[in-house]
Amino acid sequence: MSDPLSELRVILAEVSDINRASAVLGWDQETYMPPGGVMARADQLSTLRRIAHTRFTAAETGRLLDEAATITAGMDPDSDDARLVKVTQRDYDLSCKLPAELVAEITRASSMARPAWVEARKTADFSLFAPHLETNIELNRRQADALGYAVHPYDALIDRSEPGMTAAQLRVLFEELKVAIVPLVRAVAAKGDAVDDSCLHGDFAEATQLAFGMDVVKQYGYDTSRGREDLTAHPFCTGFSPNDVRITTRVSRDFLSMALFGTMHESGHAMYEQGVDQALDRTPLCRGASPGVHESQSRLWENLIGRSRPFWQGMYPKLQATFPAQLKGVDGEQFYRAVNKVMPSLIRVEADEVTYNLHILLRYELEMAMLEGTLKAREVPEAWNAKMQEYFGIQPPSVSDGALQDIHWSGFAFAGFAGYTLGNIIGAQLFTKIRSDLPDLDAQITAGEFGRLRGWLQTNLYRHGRKFTPNELLQRITGGPLSTEPWVAYVRAKFGDLYGLAA
Ligand code: ZN
């Protein structure tokens, strides 16, 4: 066998197998592993990561990529093979730019920072975490330098996960969002008691909640012969092939939204992964296009469907029959309003659709300042609180509910937050196109029929995996570039109606 494309595919399949084996170990660690397994698991994961990295960045991979490129040059540039070589070449170049010592330093720093963050958060003492954050800032800057950038170090970091995105473009997007959201939040706050969400708080048996959530997402189209749900402290979705994509959730006995909307969210990620064309399996193309595009899918099923009026017109009678005593006297419209209550709050993961992007804006601005060197780690809590005051009009009573609330900065995930906002924007943009292609979508949603919607996503998005960049996908699907307009129009219409604001 001397066909370089086939030889390249063999290497990529091995690397994929190793990475997926790591993912299985990671899933086990979060779900069922006893605490005593921690040290051995860290060794196993770091060994597998090193083997995968070494195999992928070997000179042989580079040589095969060069040879394969001469073959795919004559092919349709959108063919699986041509895209495989193009995307893999980019991954390869990025991986090779990072010196092994820097990668090792990053891994070490993250494993030290994680327990320090946990302890700092538990004791509300930011000083325990500050030195680790300072190291992470420094390492992120060195990483950006190694990857290279034209204007801002953030460019290198965001372009790696969201190909084609820049700090300057994000700044424009966030400015557009801020102009739309801040007045909307004020207008809603002035009518704060228009929505009552007390029906979400009560005594809801956990097992019943979980079963109801799974019924909903199976109806969405999450295939449990190729997936399953387990409980974890932080919900996530992980896939070991398109035929084994798992989700996790958490459940609160006295708050109905947590498990239900968390499960809907993760099922959106999972259906995307289950829908990738099987021909792309065991290659770097066999996953979502980017974190932002992935988040567009979780948000679509959680919010655009799961928090919509047509959905609850159809689903509420079932929910009420499941919890007859708890939901006695609450009608479907009241329930729809309750799950959409807007409330400036401290915690990002609990934020409503309107205020959510402000939480991301705050983190984006702080990350930019940290990378520029104008904000030191020890100054982060004060800067955080000032922005909370400016955007939300509230102050965290403790740094644990402020600058220490997210796990991200304890790992090595600068520029990772932006994907959440991109997901909201992309989701609304896709949904506008879906609505024009499926004019009776609302009736289908109320009837609990999601097959045509999922079929649309399968045809236009899921099957492509990572073949196209986020921008290419948007262009192909909607005919235009990334735009905040559909999202802004969506929240203005939905929450204007909910809160009786003048149009
Ligand atoms: Zn998500």
Coordinates of C-alpha atoms and ligand atoms in Angstrom, one line a residue:
M1 CA 0.0 0.0 0.0
S2 CA 1.7 3.2 -1.1
D3 CA -1.2 5.5 -1.5
P4 CA -0.4 8.4 0.8
L5 CA -4.0 9.2 1.5
S6 CA -4.7 5.7 2.8
E7 CA -1.5 5.8 4.8
L8 CA -2.5 9.1 6.3
R9 CA -5.9 7.8 7.2
V10 CA -4.3 4.9 9.1
I11 CA -2.4 7.3 11.3
L12 CA -5.4 9.6 11.8
A13 CA -7.5 6.6 12.8
E14 CA -5.0 5.5 15.4
V15 CA -4.8 9.0 16.8
S16 CA -8.6 9.2 16.9
D17 CA -8.7 5.8 18.7
I18 CA -6.3 7.0 21.3
N19 CA -8.1 10.3 21.8
R20 CA -11.4 8.5 22.1
A21 CA -10.0 6.1 24.6
S22 CA -8.9 9.1 26.6
A23 CA -12.4 10.4 26.4
V24 CA -13.8 7.2 27.8
L25 CA -11.4 7.5 30.7
G26 CA -12.5 11.1 31.2
W27 CA -16.2 10.2 31.1
D28 CA -15.6 7.4 33.7
Q29 CA -13.7 9.8 35.9
E30 CA -16.6 12.2 36.0
T31 CA -19.3 9.6 36.4
Y32 CA -18.4 6.4 38.2
M33 CA -14.7 6.4 39.2
P34 CA -14.1 6.1 43.0
P35 CA -12.1 9.1 44.4
G36 CA -9.1 6.7 45.0
G37 CA -8.7 6.4 41.2
V38 CA -7.6 10.0 40.7
M39 CA -3.8 9.6 40.6
A40 CA -3.7 6.6 38.3
R41 CA -6.2 8.2 36.0
A42 CA -4.1 11.3 35.7
D43 CA -1.1 9.1 34.7
Q44 CA -3.2 7.2 32.1
L45 CA -4.6 10.3 30.5
S46 CA -1.3 12.1 30.3
T47 CA 0.4 9.0 28.8
L48 CA -2.4 8.6 26.1
R49 CA -2.2 12.4 25.4
R50 CA 1.5 12.2 24.9
I51 CA 1.3 9.2 22.6
A52 CA -1.5 10.8 20.5
H53 CA 0.4 14.1 20.2
T54 CA 3.7 12.4 19.3
R55 CA 2.0 10.2 16.7
F56 CA 0.2 13.1 15.2
T57 CA 3.0 15.6 15.0
A58 CA 5.6 13.1 13.7
A59 CA 7.5 14.0 10.5
E60 CA 5.8 11.1 8.8
T61 CA 2.4 12.8 9.1
G62 CA 3.8 16.0 7.6
R63 CA 5.3 14.1 4.7
L64 CA 2.1 12.1 4.0
L65 CA 0.1 15.4 4.2
D66 CA 2.3 16.9 1.5
E67 CA 2.0 13.9 -0.7
A68 CA -1.8 13.6 -0.2
A69 CA -2.2 17.3 -1.0
T70 CA -0.8 16.7 -4.5
I71 CA -3.5 14.1 -5.0
T72 CA -6.4 16.1 -3.6
A73 CA -5.3 19.2 -5.6
G74 CA -7.1 17.6 -8.6
M75 CA -10.3 16.8 -6.6
D76 CA -13.4 18.7 -5.8
P77 CA -12.2 21.0 -3.0
D78 CA -15.4 20.2 -1.0
S79 CA -14.9 16.4 -1.3
D80 CA -14.2 14.5 2.0
D81 CA -10.6 13.7 1.0
A82 CA -9.8 17.3 0.0
R83 CA -11.3 18.7 3.2
L84 CA -9.6 16.0 5.3
V85 CA -6.2 17.0 4.0
K86 CA -6.9 20.7 4.3
V87 CA -8.3 20.6 7.9
T88 CA -5.6 18.1 9.1
Q89 CA -2.9 20.3 7.6
R90 CA -4.1 23.2 9.7
D91 CA -4.3 21.0 12.8
Y92 CA -0.8 19.7 12.1
D93 CA 0.7 23.2 11.6
L94 CA -0.9 24.5 14.8
S95 CA 0.2 21.4 16.8
C96 CA 3.8 21.7 15.5
K97 CA 4.0 25.4 16.4
L98 CA 3.7 24.6 20.1
P99 CA 7.1 23.5 21.5
A100 CA 6.9 20.3 23.6
E101 CA 8.2 22.1 26.7
L102 CA 5.5 24.7 26.5
V103 CA 2.8 22.0 26.2
A104 CA 4.3 20.1 29.2
E105 CA 4.4 23.4 31.2
I106 CA 0.7 24.1 30.3
T107 CA -0.4 20.6 31.4
R108 CA 1.5 20.9 34.7
A109 CA 0.3 24.4 35.4
S110 CA -3.3 23.4 34.8
S111 CA -3.1 20.4 37.1
M112 CA -1.7 22.6 39.9
A113 CA -4.2 25.4 39.3
R114 CA -7.3 23.2 39.4
P115 CA -7.1 22.2 43.1
A116 CA -6.0 25.8 44.0
W117 CA -9.2 27.1 42.3
V118 CA -11.4 24.6 44.1
E119 CA -9.9 25.6 47.5
A120 CA -10.0 29.3 46.7
R121 CA -13.7 29.0 45.7
K122 CA -14.5 27.0 48.8
T123 CA -12.9 29.5 51.1
A124 CA -13.8 32.6 49.0
D125 CA -10.1 33.5 49.1
F126 CA -9.0 34.8 45.7
S127 CA -5.3 35.1 46.8
L128 CA -5.0 31.3 46.8
F129 CA -5.8 31.3 43.1
A130 CA -4.2 34.6 41.9
P131 CA -0.6 33.2 41.4
H132 CA -2.0 30.3 39.3
L133 CA -4.0 32.7 37.2
E134 CA -1.0 34.9 36.7
T135 CA 0.9 31.8 35.4
N136 CA -2.0 31.0 33.2
I137 CA -2.0 34.5 31.7
E138 CA 1.7 34.3 31.0
L139 CA 1.4 30.8 29.4
N140 CA -1.6 31.9 27.3
R141 CA 0.5 34.8 26.0
R142 CA 3.4 32.5 25.3
Q143 CA 1.1 30.2 23.5
A144 CA -0.3 33.1 21.4
D145 CA 3.3 34.1 20.5
A146 CA 4.1 30.5 19.5
L147 CA 1.0 30.2 17.3
G148 CA 1.5 33.7 15.8
Y149 CA -1.0 36.5 15.3
A150 CA -1.3 39.7 13.3
V151 CA -2.9 42.2 15.8
H152 CA -3.8 40.9 19.2
P153 CA -2.7 37.8 21.2
Y154 CA -6.4 36.9 21.6
D155 CA -6.5 36.4 17.8
A156 CA -4.2 33.4 18.0
L157 CA -6.3 31.8 20.7
I158 CA -9.7 32.4 19.2
D159 CA -8.6 31.4 15.7
R160 CA -7.5 28.0 16.9
S161 CA -11.0 27.0 18.1
E162 CA -13.1 29.2 15.8
P163 CA -11.2 29.4 12.6
G164 CA -11.5 32.8 10.9
M165 CA -12.6 34.7 14.0
T166 CA -10.7 37.7 15.3
A167 CA -10.7 39.8 18.4
A168 CA -11.7 42.8 16.3
Q169 CA -14.7 41.0 14.9
L170 CA -15.8 39.8 18.3
R171 CA -15.5 43.4 19.6
V172 CA -18.0 44.5 17.0
L173 CA -20.4 41.6 17.7
F174 CA -20.3 42.3 21.5
E175 CA -20.8 46.0 20.9
E176 CA -23.9 45.3 18.9
L177 CA -25.2 42.9 21.5
K178 CA -24.5 45.3 24.3
V179 CA -26.4 48.1 22.6
A180 CA -29.4 45.8 22.3
I181 CA -29.3 44.0 25.6
V182 CA -28.6 46.6 28.2
P183 CA -31.7 48.7 27.5
L184 CA -33.8 45.5 27.2
V185 CA -32.6 44.3 30.6
R186 CA -33.5 47.8 32.1
A187 CA -37.0 47.7 30.5
V188 CA -37.6 44.2 31.8
A189 CA -36.3 45.0 35.3
A190 CA -38.9 47.9 35.4
K191 CA -41.6 45.2 35.0
G192 CA -39.8 42.6 37.1
D193 CA -43.0 41.1 38.6
A194 CA -44.7 40.5 35.3
V195 CA -43.3 37.0 35.3
D196 CA -43.7 34.6 38.3
D197 CA -41.5 31.5 38.3
S198 CA -42.5 30.1 41.7
C199 CA -44.0 27.0 40.0
L200 CA -40.5 25.8 39.1
H201 CA -39.6 25.6 42.8
G202 CA -41.2 22.8 44.8
D203 CA -40.7 19.1 45.6
F204 CA -40.0 17.2 42.4
A205 CA -38.8 13.6 42.7
E206 CA -35.4 13.3 41.0
A207 CA -36.0 10.0 39.2
T208 CA -39.3 11.4 37.7
Q209 CA -37.5 14.5 36.5
L210 CA -34.8 12.5 34.9
A211 CA -37.2 10.2 33.2
F212 CA -39.3 13.1 31.9
G213 CA -36.2 14.8 30.5
M214 CA -35.1 11.7 28.7
D215 CA -38.6 11.3 27.2
V216 CA -38.3 14.8 25.8
V217 CA -34.9 14.4 24.2
K218 CA -35.7 11.0 22.8
Q219 CA -38.7 12.7 21.1
Y220 CA -36.3 15.4 19.9
G221 CA -34.3 12.5 18.2
Y222 CA -31.5 11.7 20.6
D223 CA -30.8 8.0 19.8
T224 CA -30.3 6.1 23.1
S225 CA -29.3 3.0 21.2
R226 CA -26.2 5.1 20.5
G227 CA -26.1 7.1 23.7
R228 CA -27.0 7.3 27.4
E229 CA -27.4 9.7 30.3
D230 CA -25.6 9.7 33.6
L231 CA -25.3 12.1 36.6
T232 CA -22.3 14.5 37.1
A233 CA -21.5 17.6 39.0
H234 CA -21.1 19.6 35.8
P235 CA -23.2 18.4 32.8
F236 CA -21.4 17.7 29.5
C237 CA -21.6 15.7 26.3
T238 CA -18.8 13.4 25.1
G239 CA -18.6 11.1 22.1
F240 CA -16.5 8.0 21.3
S241 CA -17.8 7.6 17.8
P242 CA -21.1 8.8 16.1
N243 CA -22.5 5.5 17.5
D244 CA -21.7 6.2 21.1
V245 CA -22.4 9.8 22.2
R246 CA -23.2 10.2 25.9
I247 CA -24.6 13.1 27.9
T248 CA -24.7 13.9 31.6
T249 CA -26.9 16.1 33.7
R250 CA -27.5 17.1 37.3
V251 CA -30.8 17.3 39.1
S252 CA -32.2 19.4 41.9
R253 CA -35.2 18.2 43.9
D254 CA -36.5 21.7 44.5
F255 CA -35.8 23.3 41.1
L256 CA -37.4 21.8 38.0
S257 CA -35.4 23.7 35.3
M258 CA -32.0 22.3 36.2
A259 CA -32.2 18.8 34.9
L260 CA -34.9 19.4 32.2
F261 CA -33.1 22.2 30.4
G262 CA -29.7 20.8 31.0
T263 CA -30.7 17.5 29.4
M264 CA -32.2 19.3 26.4
H265 CA -29.0 21.4 26.1
E266 CA -26.7 18.4 26.1
S267 CA -28.9 16.4 23.8
G268 CA -28.4 19.2 21.2
H269 CA -24.7 18.6 21.4
A270 CA -25.2 14.9 21.2
M271 CA -27.5 14.8 18.2
Y272 CA -25.0 16.9 16.3
E273 CA -22.2 14.3 17.0
Q274 CA -24.5 11.4 16.3
G275 CA -25.4 13.0 12.9
V276 CA -21.8 13.3 11.6
D277 CA -21.5 11.3 8.3
Q278 CA -20.1 7.9 9.2
A279 CA -17.7 8.1 6.3
L280 CA -15.8 10.8 8.4
D281 CA -15.4 8.4 11.4
R282 CA -11.9 8.1 12.9
T283 CA -10.7 11.3 11.2
P284 CA -10.2 14.8 12.6
L285 CA -13.4 15.7 10.6
C286 CA -15.6 13.5 12.8
R287 CA -16.9 16.1 15.3
G288 CA -18.6 19.5 15.3
A289 CA -17.3 22.4 13.3
S290 CA -16.2 24.5 16.3
P291 CA -17.3 25.1 19.9
G292 CA -19.4 28.0 18.7
V293 CA -21.3 25.9 16.1
H294 CA -21.7 23.1 18.7
E295 CA -23.2 25.6 21.1
S296 CA -25.6 26.8 18.5
Q297 CA -27.0 23.3 18.5
S298 CA -27.3 22.9 22.3
R299 CA -28.9 26.3 22.5
L300 CA -31.3 25.6 19.7
W301 CA -32.9 22.6 21.4
E302 CA -32.7 24.1 24.9
N303 CA -34.0 27.6 24.1
L304 CA -35.3 28.1 20.6
I305 CA -37.4 24.9 20.9
G306 CA -37.4 24.0 24.6
R307 CA -38.3 27.5 25.9
S308 CA -40.7 28.3 23.2
R309 CA -44.5 28.8 23.5
P310 CA -45.4 26.2 20.8
F311 CA -43.3 23.6 22.6
W312 CA -45.0 24.0 26.0
Q313 CA -48.5 24.3 24.3
G314 CA -47.8 20.7 23.3
M315 CA -45.7 19.3 26.1
Y316 CA -47.2 21.0 29.2
P317 CA -50.1 18.6 29.7
K318 CA -47.7 15.7 29.9
L319 CA -45.5 17.6 32.4
Q320 CA -48.5 18.5 34.5
A321 CA -49.7 14.9 34.4
T322 CA -46.2 13.9 35.6
F323 CA -46.3 16.3 38.6
P324 CA -50.0 16.8 39.2
A325 CA -49.8 18.0 42.8
Q326 CA -46.8 20.3 42.3
L327 CA -48.2 22.0 39.1
K328 CA -51.8 22.1 40.3
G329 CA -53.5 25.3 39.1
V330 CA -50.6 26.3 36.9
D331 CA -51.5 26.5 33.2
G332 CA -49.3 26.1 30.1
E333 CA -48.9 29.8 29.5
Q334 CA -47.9 30.4 33.1
F335 CA -45.3 27.7 32.8
Y336 CA -44.0 29.0 29.5
R337 CA -43.6 32.4 31.1
A338 CA -41.9 31.0 34.2
V339 CA -39.2 29.2 32.2
N340 CA -38.4 32.5 30.5
K341 CA -38.1 34.8 33.5
V342 CA -35.4 37.4 32.9
M343 CA -33.4 38.3 36.0
P344 CA -30.0 39.9 36.3
S345 CA -28.1 37.3 38.3
L346 CA -24.7 36.5 39.5
I347 CA -24.1 33.1 37.9
R348 CA -23.6 32.6 34.2
V349 CA -24.8 29.0 34.0
E350 CA -28.1 30.0 35.5
A351 CA -28.6 33.1 33.4
D352 CA -31.7 33.6 31.2
E353 CA -31.4 34.1 27.4
V354 CA -31.3 37.9 27.6
T355 CA -28.6 38.4 30.2
Y356 CA -26.5 35.4 29.3
N357 CA -24.4 37.2 26.7
L358 CA -23.5 40.0 29.1
H359 CA -21.8 37.4 31.3
I360 CA -19.7 36.3 28.4
L361 CA -19.0 40.0 27.4
L362 CA -17.7 40.6 30.9
R363 CA -15.3 37.6 30.7
Y364 CA -14.2 38.5 27.2
E365 CA -13.3 42.0 28.2
L366 CA -11.3 40.8 31.3
E367 CA -9.5 38.2 29.2
M368 CA -8.5 40.8 26.6
A369 CA -7.1 43.0 29.4
M370 CA -5.3 40.2 31.0
L371 CA -3.6 39.2 27.7
E372 CA -2.7 42.9 27.1
G373 CA -1.1 43.0 30.5
T374 CA -3.3 45.9 31.7
L375 CA -5.1 43.7 34.2
K376 CA -3.1 41.7 36.8
A377 CA -4.5 38.5 38.2
R378 CA -4.9 39.9 41.7
E379 CA -6.9 42.8 40.3
V380 CA -9.5 40.5 38.6
P381 CA -12.1 40.4 41.4
E382 CA -12.3 44.2 41.6
A383 CA -12.6 44.5 37.8
W384 CA -15.2 41.8 37.8
N385 CA -17.3 43.5 40.4
A386 CA -17.1 46.8 38.6
K387 CA -18.4 45.2 35.4
M388 CA -21.2 43.4 37.2
Q389 CA -22.3 46.7 38.6
E390 CA -22.2 48.3 35.1
Y391 CA -24.0 45.6 33.2
F392 CA -26.3 44.0 35.8
G393 CA -26.5 46.6 38.6
I394 CA -25.6 43.9 41.2
Q395 CA -22.6 42.9 43.2
P396 CA -21.5 39.4 44.2
P397 CA -21.6 39.0 48.0
S398 CA -18.6 36.7 47.7
V399 CA -15.8 36.2 45.2
S400 CA -16.9 32.6 44.9
D401 CA -20.0 33.9 43.1
G402 CA -17.9 36.4 41.2
A403 CA -14.5 35.9 39.6
L404 CA -14.1 32.4 41.0
Q405 CA -17.4 30.9 39.7
D406 CA -16.2 29.4 36.4
I407 CA -13.7 26.5 36.1
H408 CA -12.3 27.9 32.8
W409 CA -9.5 30.1 34.0
S410 CA -8.2 27.3 36.3
G411 CA -7.6 25.2 33.2
F412 CA -6.1 26.6 30.1
A413 CA -9.1 28.0 28.3
F414 CA -8.6 31.6 27.5
A415 CA -10.9 32.7 24.6
G416 CA -13.1 29.7 25.4
F417 CA -16.0 31.7 26.6
A418 CA -16.6 33.5 23.3
G419 CA -18.0 30.2 21.8
Y420 CA -21.1 30.5 24.1
T421 CA -22.1 33.8 22.6
L422 CA -21.2 32.7 19.1
G423 CA -23.4 29.7 19.7
N424 CA -26.4 32.0 20.6
I425 CA -25.8 34.2 17.5
I426 CA -25.3 31.3 15.1
G427 CA -28.3 29.4 16.6
A428 CA -30.7 32.3 16.0
Q429 CA -29.3 32.8 12.5
L430 CA -29.8 29.2 11.5
F431 CA -33.3 29.2 13.1
T432 CA -34.4 32.1 10.9
K433 CA -33.4 30.1 7.8
I434 CA -35.1 27.0 9.3
R435 CA -38.3 29.0 9.8
S436 CA -38.4 30.1 6.2
D437 CA -37.7 26.5 4.9
L438 CA -40.2 24.9 7.3
P439 CA -43.2 27.4 7.4
D440 CA -45.3 25.2 9.7
L441 CA -42.5 24.6 12.2
D442 CA -44.5 25.9 15.1
A443 CA -47.4 23.4 14.4
Q444 CA -44.9 20.6 14.2
I445 CA -43.3 21.6 17.5
T446 CA -46.6 21.8 19.3
A447 CA -47.5 18.3 17.9
G448 CA -44.2 17.0 19.3
E449 CA -42.9 16.2 15.8
F450 CA -39.3 17.1 15.4
G451 CA -38.3 14.8 12.5
R452 CA -38.4 17.4 9.8
L453 CA -36.5 19.9 11.9
R454 CA -33.8 17.3 12.7
G455 CA -33.8 16.2 9.1
W456 CA -33.1 19.8 8.1
L457 CA -30.2 20.0 10.6
Q458 CA -28.9 16.6 9.5
T459 CA -28.8 17.6 5.8
N460 CA -27.5 21.1 6.2
L461 CA -25.2 20.9 9.2
Y462 CA -24.7 17.6 11.2
R463 CA -23.4 15.4 8.4
H464 CA -20.6 17.8 7.4
G465 CA -18.8 17.4 10.8
R466 CA -15.7 19.6 10.7
K467 CA -15.4 19.7 6.9
F468 CA -16.3 23.4 6.8
T469 CA -15.3 26.4 9.0
P470 CA -18.1 28.2 10.9
N471 CA -18.1 31.0 8.3
E472 CA -18.2 28.6 5.4
L473 CA -21.1 26.8 7.0
L474 CA -23.1 30.0 7.6
Q475 CA -22.4 31.1 4.1
R476 CA -23.5 27.8 2.6
I477 CA -26.6 27.5 4.8
T478 CA -27.9 31.0 5.1
G479 CA -26.2 32.7 2.2
G480 CA -24.7 35.4 4.4
P481 CA -21.9 36.0 7.0
L482 CA -22.3 35.9 10.8
S483 CA -24.8 38.5 12.0
T484 CA -26.2 39.5 15.4
E485 CA -29.4 40.7 13.8
P486 CA -31.5 37.5 14.0
W487 CA -30.6 37.0 17.7
V488 CA -31.4 40.6 18.6
A489 CA -34.7 40.4 16.7
Y490 CA -35.5 37.1 18.4
V491 CA -35.0 38.4 22.0
R492 CA -36.7 41.7 21.3
A493 CA -39.8 40.0 19.9
K494 CA -39.9 37.2 22.5
F495 CA -39.2 39.2 25.6
G496 CA -41.1 42.3 24.4
D497 CA -44.1 40.1 24.2
L498 CA -43.5 38.4 27.6
Y499 CA -43.0 41.6 29.4
G500 CA -45.5 43.7 27.5
L501 CA -42.8 46.2 26.2
A502 CA -43.7 48.6 23.5
A503 CA -42.3 47.4 20.1
Ligands
ZN1 ZN -23.0 23.5 25.7

